[in-house]
Amino acid sequence: MRTKNNSSPTSSYGPHGDGAEMTYSIVDSALGRLIVAGTRRGICFAAMDESDRTLVAELRGDYPRASIHIADPDRPEDSQIGNWADALANYITGLAPMPTPPMDIRGTPFQFAVWEQLRAIPPGETRSYSEIARRIGRPHAIRAVGTANGANPVSIIIPCHRAIRASGHLGGYRWGLDRKRRLLEMEARMCEQPNP
């Protein structure tokens, strides 16, 4: 079963990546190094950092039971991962639309509800954790929304950077508040540009 926005409520692997074969690619981006990993079904992980070693350690930490290898440009089945990484890096520059690759991610029904609400926030806009909680019909689950937001395994494509505190403060961000601020500023600039 598939849900809208190319995410699936049933991943192709078990907890902690059990049974998964994942391939990753790391590219430069306007926000530092960017890793994108996926299975044959779709993307399962995207993150940013300054260090390739840290990115690979984070991927392996999130999926300790998966078989993980770097994309080999000579293997046709690995080429899509590099394409997805390049597309996401191009989005971060502010010069390309948000990519919409298929995703292969695990989550609870509550997490998927939060992630779908995050994906419904238009670029250049934000929503408070409390507003997201109201939109999923759980108005008192504000902390749980924040936790689900932080559990997002696919940075930017599931735009958890668009969730902020009701006060207007940015709140937290797994990949650093400076990156969150810069992403929001880039998206705001993109929205201000006239359509050709």
CSV table of C-alpha atoms in Angstrom, one decimal:
chain,number,residue,atom,x,y,z
A,1,MET,CA,0.0,0.0,0.0
A,2,ARG,CA,1.3,3.5,-0.9
A,3,THR,CA,0.4,6.8,0.6
A,4,LYS,CA,0.3,10.1,-1.1
A,5,ASN,CA,3.7,11.9,-1.6
A,6,ASN,CA,5.4,8.7,-2.4
A,7,SER,CA,5.9,7.4,1.2
A,8,SER,CA,5.0,3.9,2.3
A,9,PRO,CA,3.5,2.9,5.6
A,10,THR,CA,5.1,-0.5,5.2
A,11,SER,CA,8.9,-0.5,4.6
A,12,SER,CA,10.7,-3.2,2.8
A,13,TYR,CA,12.8,-4.0,5.9
A,14,GLY,CA,12.4,-4.7,9.5
A,15,PRO,CA,13.4,-2.7,12.7
A,16,HIS,CA,16.8,-1.1,12.6
A,17,GLY,CA,17.1,-1.9,8.9
A,18,ASP,CA,16.8,-5.7,9.4
A,19,GLY,CA,16.9,-7.4,6.0
A,20,ALA,CA,17.7,-4.2,4.0
A,21,GLU,CA,20.3,-3.7,1.4
A,22,MET,CA,21.0,0.0,1.3
A,23,THR,CA,23.2,2.0,-1.0
A,24,TYR,CA,24.4,5.6,-0.3
A,25,SER,CA,25.9,8.5,-2.1
A,26,ILE,CA,27.5,11.6,-0.6
A,27,VAL,CA,27.7,14.9,-2.5
A,28,ASP,CA,28.5,18.5,-1.8
A,29,SER,CA,25.6,20.9,-1.1
A,30,ALA,CA,25.1,24.5,-0.1
A,31,LEU,CA,24.7,23.2,3.5
A,32,GLY,CA,27.7,21.0,3.7
A,33,ARG,CA,28.1,17.3,2.7
A,34,LEU,CA,24.8,15.5,2.0
A,35,ILE,CA,24.2,11.8,2.2
A,36,VAL,CA,21.3,10.1,0.6
A,37,ALA,CA,20.7,6.3,1.1
A,38,GLY,CA,18.1,4.0,-0.2
A,39,THR,CA,16.9,0.6,-1.0
A,40,ARG,CA,15.6,-0.6,-4.4
A,41,ARG,CA,12.2,0.7,-3.3
A,42,GLY,CA,13.2,4.3,-2.5
A,43,ILE,CA,15.1,6.7,-0.2
A,44,CYS,CA,15.3,5.7,3.4
A,45,PHE,CA,17.8,8.3,4.8
A,46,ALA,CA,19.1,11.8,4.0
A,47,ALA,CA,21.2,13.9,6.3
A,48,MET,CA,23.7,16.8,6.3
A,49,ASP,CA,27.1,17.3,8.1
A,50,GLU,CA,30.6,18.5,7.4
A,51,SER,CA,32.1,15.1,7.7
A,52,ASP,CA,31.5,12.1,5.5
A,53,ARG,CA,32.6,9.8,8.3
A,54,THR,CA,30.0,11.3,10.6
A,55,LEU,CA,27.3,10.9,7.9
A,56,VAL,CA,28.1,7.3,7.3
A,57,ALA,CA,28.2,6.6,11.1
A,58,GLU,CA,24.8,8.2,11.5
A,59,LEU,CA,23.4,6.1,8.7
A,60,ARG,CA,24.9,2.9,10.2
A,61,GLY,CA,23.7,4.0,13.7
A,62,ASP,CA,20.1,4.4,12.4
A,63,TYR,CA,20.2,1.1,10.5
A,64,PRO,CA,22.6,-1.2,12.4
A,65,ARG,CA,21.0,-4.4,11.0
A,66,ALA,CA,21.2,-3.3,7.3
A,67,SER,CA,23.7,-4.3,4.7
A,68,ILE,CA,25.1,-0.9,3.6
A,69,HIS,CA,27.5,0.0,0.8
A,70,ILE,CA,28.5,3.1,-1.1
A,71,ALA,CA,27.0,3.5,-4.6
A,72,ASP,CA,29.2,2.2,-7.3
A,73,PRO,CA,28.9,4.3,-10.5
A,74,ASP,CA,29.6,1.2,-12.6
A,75,ARG,CA,26.5,-0.5,-11.2
A,76,PRO,CA,23.4,0.6,-13.0
A,77,GLU,CA,21.2,-0.3,-10.0
A,78,ASP,CA,23.2,2.2,-7.9
A,79,SER,CA,23.0,5.1,-10.2
A,80,GLN,CA,19.5,6.3,-9.0
A,81,ILE,CA,20.9,7.0,-5.5
A,82,GLY,CA,23.4,9.4,-6.9
A,83,ASN,CA,20.7,11.0,-9.0
A,84,TRP,CA,18.5,11.5,-6.0
A,85,ALA,CA,21.5,13.0,-4.0
A,86,ASP,CA,22.2,15.4,-6.9
A,87,ALA,CA,18.6,16.4,-7.1
A,88,LEU,CA,18.4,17.2,-3.4
A,89,ALA,CA,21.6,19.1,-3.5
A,90,ASN,CA,20.3,21.2,-6.4
A,91,TYR,CA,17.1,22.0,-4.4
A,92,ILE,CA,19.3,23.2,-1.5
A,93,THR,CA,20.9,25.7,-3.9
A,94,GLY,CA,17.5,27.3,-4.4
A,95,LEU,CA,17.6,26.7,-8.2
A,96,ALA,CA,15.6,23.5,-8.6
A,97,PRO,CA,12.3,22.2,-7.4
A,98,MET,CA,11.9,19.9,-4.5
A,99,PRO,CA,12.6,16.3,-5.7
A,100,THR,CA,9.9,13.8,-5.1
A,101,PRO,CA,11.6,10.4,-5.1
A,102,PRO,CA,9.9,7.3,-3.8
A,103,MET,CA,10.6,6.6,-0.1
A,104,ASP,CA,11.1,3.4,1.8
A,105,ILE,CA,10.9,4.5,5.5
A,106,ARG,CA,9.5,2.9,8.7
A,107,GLY,CA,7.3,4.7,11.2
A,108,THR,CA,4.3,4.4,13.4
A,109,PRO,CA,0.9,5.6,12.1
A,110,PHE,CA,1.3,8.7,14.3
A,111,GLN,CA,4.8,9.5,12.9
A,112,PHE,CA,3.4,9.1,9.3
A,113,ALA,CA,0.5,11.4,10.2
A,114,VAL,CA,3.0,14.0,11.3
A,115,TRP,CA,5.3,13.5,8.4
A,116,GLU,CA,2.4,13.9,5.9
A,117,GLN,CA,1.5,17.2,7.6
A,118,LEU,CA,5.1,18.3,7.3
A,119,ARG,CA,5.0,17.5,3.6
A,120,ALA,CA,1.8,19.5,3.2
A,121,ILE,CA,3.5,22.7,4.4
A,122,PRO,CA,4.3,24.8,1.3
A,123,PRO,CA,7.8,26.0,0.8
A,124,GLY,CA,8.4,29.4,2.3
A,125,GLU,CA,5.9,28.7,5.1
A,126,THR,CA,6.1,27.2,8.6
A,127,ARG,CA,3.7,25.6,11.0
A,128,SER,CA,3.9,25.3,14.8
A,129,TYR,CA,4.1,21.9,16.5
A,130,SER,CA,0.8,22.7,18.1
A,131,GLU,CA,-0.8,23.5,14.8
A,132,ILE,CA,0.5,20.2,13.3
A,133,ALA,CA,-1.0,18.4,16.4
A,134,ARG,CA,-4.4,20.0,15.8
A,135,ARG,CA,-4.3,19.1,12.1
A,136,ILE,CA,-3.7,15.4,12.8
A,137,GLY,CA,-6.6,15.5,15.4
A,138,ARG,CA,-4.3,15.2,18.4
A,139,PRO,CA,-4.3,18.8,19.8
A,140,HIS,CA,-2.7,17.8,23.1
A,141,ALA,CA,0.1,15.7,21.5
A,142,ILE,CA,2.4,18.7,20.9
A,143,ARG,CA,5.5,17.0,22.5
A,144,ALA,CA,4.8,13.8,20.6
A,145,VAL,CA,4.7,15.8,17.4
A,146,GLY,CA,8.1,17.3,18.2
A,147,THR,CA,9.4,13.8,18.8
A,148,ALA,CA,8.0,12.5,15.5
A,149,ASN,CA,9.5,15.5,13.8
A,150,GLY,CA,12.9,14.7,15.3
A,151,ALA,CA,12.6,11.0,14.2
A,152,ASN,CA,12.3,12.0,10.5
A,153,PRO,CA,14.9,9.9,8.7
A,154,VAL,CA,14.8,11.9,5.4
A,155,SER,CA,15.9,15.5,5.9
A,156,ILE,CA,14.5,18.2,3.6
A,157,ILE,CA,12.2,15.8,1.5
A,158,ILE,CA,10.1,15.4,4.7
A,159,PRO,CA,10.6,19.1,5.6
A,160,CYS,CA,10.8,19.0,9.3
A,161,HIS,CA,12.7,22.3,9.1
A,162,ARG,CA,9.3,23.9,8.5
A,163,ALA,CA,8.1,23.1,12.0
A,164,ILE,CA,8.7,25.7,14.6
A,165,ARG,CA,7.6,26.7,18.1
A,166,ALA,CA,4.3,28.6,18.6
A,167,SER,CA,6.4,31.5,19.8
A,168,GLY,CA,8.1,31.7,16.4
A,169,HIS,CA,11.4,30.4,17.6
A,170,LEU,CA,13.0,27.8,15.4
A,171,GLY,CA,13.0,25.0,18.0
A,172,GLY,CA,15.4,22.1,17.4
A,173,TYR,CA,16.7,20.5,14.2
A,174,ARG,CA,18.6,17.2,14.0
A,175,TRP,CA,21.0,18.6,11.5
A,176,GLY,CA,21.7,21.9,13.2
A,177,LEU,CA,19.7,25.2,13.7
A,178,ASP,CA,21.9,27.1,11.3
A,179,ARG,CA,21.0,24.7,8.5
A,180,LYS,CA,17.3,25.0,9.5
A,181,ARG,CA,17.5,28.8,9.3
A,182,ARG,CA,19.3,28.7,6.0
A,183,LEU,CA,16.8,26.3,4.5
A,184,LEU,CA,13.9,28.5,5.5
A,185,GLU,CA,15.6,31.6,4.2
A,186,MET,CA,16.3,29.8,0.8
A,187,GLU,CA,12.7,28.7,0.5
A,188,ALA,CA,11.4,32.1,1.3
A,189,ARG,CA,13.6,33.6,-1.4
A,190,MET,CA,12.4,31.0,-3.9
A,191,CYS,CA,8.8,31.9,-3.2
A,192,GLU,CA,9.5,35.6,-3.7
A,193,GLN,CA,10.9,35.0,-7.2
A,194,PRO,CA,8.5,35.7,-10.0
A,195,ASN,CA,7.4,32.7,-12.1
A,196,PRO,CA,8.9,32.8,-15.6
